[in-house]
Amino acid sequence: MLYKLHILSNESNTLGKAKNGTIVVISKLLEIDKLKFYLLIVVFLIAGSVAVFLTLYFSKIFSRLIVKVNYKLLVISIIVFILLMSLFLNGWIGLIVLITSTSIGLIAPLKGIGRNHSMGCLILPVILYFLL
């Protein structure tokens, strides 16, 4: 008896249509027999277990190092990096869009309202643009 990746494809089907084309291709290309299926499960469990222990080990190391980080310098560096990447990849127009979108994103917390309201204000014009 052959197992195709029905676990993934059945979870992603709605009304008989796959949501992800990759899952359809993989399920048609890969035919996994019972032994390989169980072997994959064992490999996934081992990899997950190793990842848990590595995460616990490295979290102890990084928790000691994180107190030495200068947060102000880190935040300024990240902001400058994002600005430079936007400028290099998109030019002046990208930088203007970045500054405008950041300003719009800061309006909600500065006015003390939820960000979901500003998201609704942004989504409605986009929907109308694509529908009309």
Coordinates of C-alpha atoms in Angstrom, one line a residue:
M1 CA 0.0 0.0 0.0
L2 CA 1.5 3.3 -1.0
Y3 CA 1.2 6.5 1.0
K4 CA 1.3 9.7 -1.0
L5 CA 1.5 12.8 1.0
H6 CA -2.2 12.7 1.8
I7 CA -1.6 14.0 5.3
L8 CA -0.4 17.3 3.9
S9 CA -2.7 17.4 0.9
N10 CA -5.9 16.5 2.8
E11 CA -5.2 19.1 5.4
S12 CA -4.8 21.7 2.7
N13 CA -7.8 20.9 0.7
T14 CA -10.9 23.0 0.8
L15 CA -13.8 21.9 -1.4
G16 CA -11.5 19.5 -3.2
K17 CA -9.1 22.2 -4.2
A18 CA -5.5 22.3 -2.9
K19 CA -4.5 25.7 -1.5
N20 CA -0.8 25.2 -2.2
G21 CA 0.4 24.0 -5.6
T22 CA 3.6 22.7 -4.1
I23 CA 1.7 20.1 -2.0
V24 CA -0.1 18.9 -5.2
V25 CA 3.2 18.5 -7.0
I26 CA 4.9 16.8 -4.1
S27 CA 2.0 14.4 -3.6
K28 CA 2.1 13.4 -7.3
L29 CA 5.9 13.0 -7.4
L30 CA 6.5 11.3 -4.1
E31 CA 5.1 7.9 -3.4
I32 CA 6.1 6.9 0.1
D33 CA 5.7 3.3 1.2
K34 CA 4.9 2.4 4.8
L35 CA 8.5 1.9 5.9
K36 CA 9.7 5.2 4.5
F37 CA 6.7 7.0 6.0
Y38 CA 7.6 5.6 9.5
L39 CA 11.3 6.4 8.9
L40 CA 10.4 10.0 8.1
I41 CA 8.4 10.3 11.3
V42 CA 11.3 8.9 13.4
V43 CA 13.8 11.3 11.7
F44 CA 11.4 14.2 12.3
L45 CA 11.1 13.3 16.0
I46 CA 14.9 12.9 16.4
A47 CA 15.6 16.2 14.6
G48 CA 12.9 17.9 16.8
S49 CA 14.4 16.5 20.0
V50 CA 17.9 17.6 19.1
A51 CA 16.6 21.0 18.2
V52 CA 15.0 21.3 21.7
F53 CA 18.2 20.5 23.5
L54 CA 20.3 22.8 21.3
T55 CA 17.8 25.6 21.9
L56 CA 18.0 25.1 25.6
Y57 CA 21.8 25.1 25.5
F58 CA 22.1 28.2 23.3
S59 CA 19.4 30.1 25.2
K60 CA 21.5 29.9 28.4
I61 CA 24.5 31.3 26.6
F62 CA 22.6 34.1 24.9
S63 CA 20.7 35.0 28.0
R64 CA 24.1 35.8 29.6
L65 CA 25.3 37.8 26.6
I66 CA 22.1 39.8 26.0
V67 CA 22.6 41.9 29.1
K68 CA 25.8 43.3 27.5
V69 CA 24.0 44.6 24.4
N70 CA 23.7 48.3 24.0
Y71 CA 20.0 48.5 22.9
K72 CA 20.1 52.1 21.8
L73 CA 23.0 51.4 19.4
L74 CA 21.3 48.2 18.2
V75 CA 18.0 49.9 17.4
I76 CA 19.7 52.8 15.6
S77 CA 21.8 50.3 13.6
I78 CA 18.8 48.4 12.6
I79 CA 16.9 51.5 11.5
V80 CA 19.9 52.8 9.5
F81 CA 20.2 49.3 7.9
I82 CA 16.6 49.3 6.9
L83 CA 16.8 52.8 5.5
L84 CA 19.9 52.0 3.5
M85 CA 18.5 48.8 2.2
S86 CA 15.3 50.5 1.1
L87 CA 17.4 53.3 -0.6
F88 CA 19.7 50.8 -2.4
L89 CA 17.0 48.4 -3.5
N90 CA 14.2 50.8 -4.4
G91 CA 15.8 54.2 -4.7
W92 CA 14.3 57.4 -3.5
I93 CA 10.7 56.3 -4.2
G94 CA 11.2 53.3 -1.9
L95 CA 12.6 55.5 0.8
I96 CA 9.6 57.9 0.5
V97 CA 7.2 54.9 0.7
L98 CA 9.1 53.6 3.8
I99 CA 8.9 56.9 5.6
T100 CA 5.2 57.4 4.7
S101 CA 4.2 53.9 5.7
T102 CA 6.2 54.2 9.0
S103 CA 4.4 57.4 9.7
I104 CA 1.0 55.9 9.1
G105 CA 1.9 52.9 11.2
L106 CA 2.9 55.2 14.2
I107 CA -0.4 57.1 14.1
A108 CA -2.4 54.4 15.9
P109 CA -0.2 53.9 19.0
L110 CA 0.4 57.7 19.3
K111 CA -3.4 58.3 19.3
G112 CA -4.0 55.4 21.7
I113 CA -6.2 53.3 19.4
G114 CA -5.7 49.7 18.2
R115 CA -3.6 49.0 15.1
N116 CA -6.4 46.9 13.7
H117 CA -8.3 50.1 13.0
S118 CA -5.5 51.6 10.9
M119 CA -5.2 48.3 9.1
G120 CA -8.9 48.5 8.2
C121 CA -8.4 52.0 6.9
L122 CA -5.5 50.8 4.7
I123 CA -7.2 47.6 3.4
L124 CA -10.5 49.3 2.3
P125 CA -8.9 51.6 -0.3
V126 CA -6.8 48.7 -1.6
I127 CA -9.9 46.5 -2.0
L128 CA -11.8 49.3 -3.7
Y129 CA -8.8 49.9 -6.0
F130 CA -8.7 46.3 -7.2
L131 CA -12.5 45.9 -7.4
L132 CA -13.2 49.1 -9.4

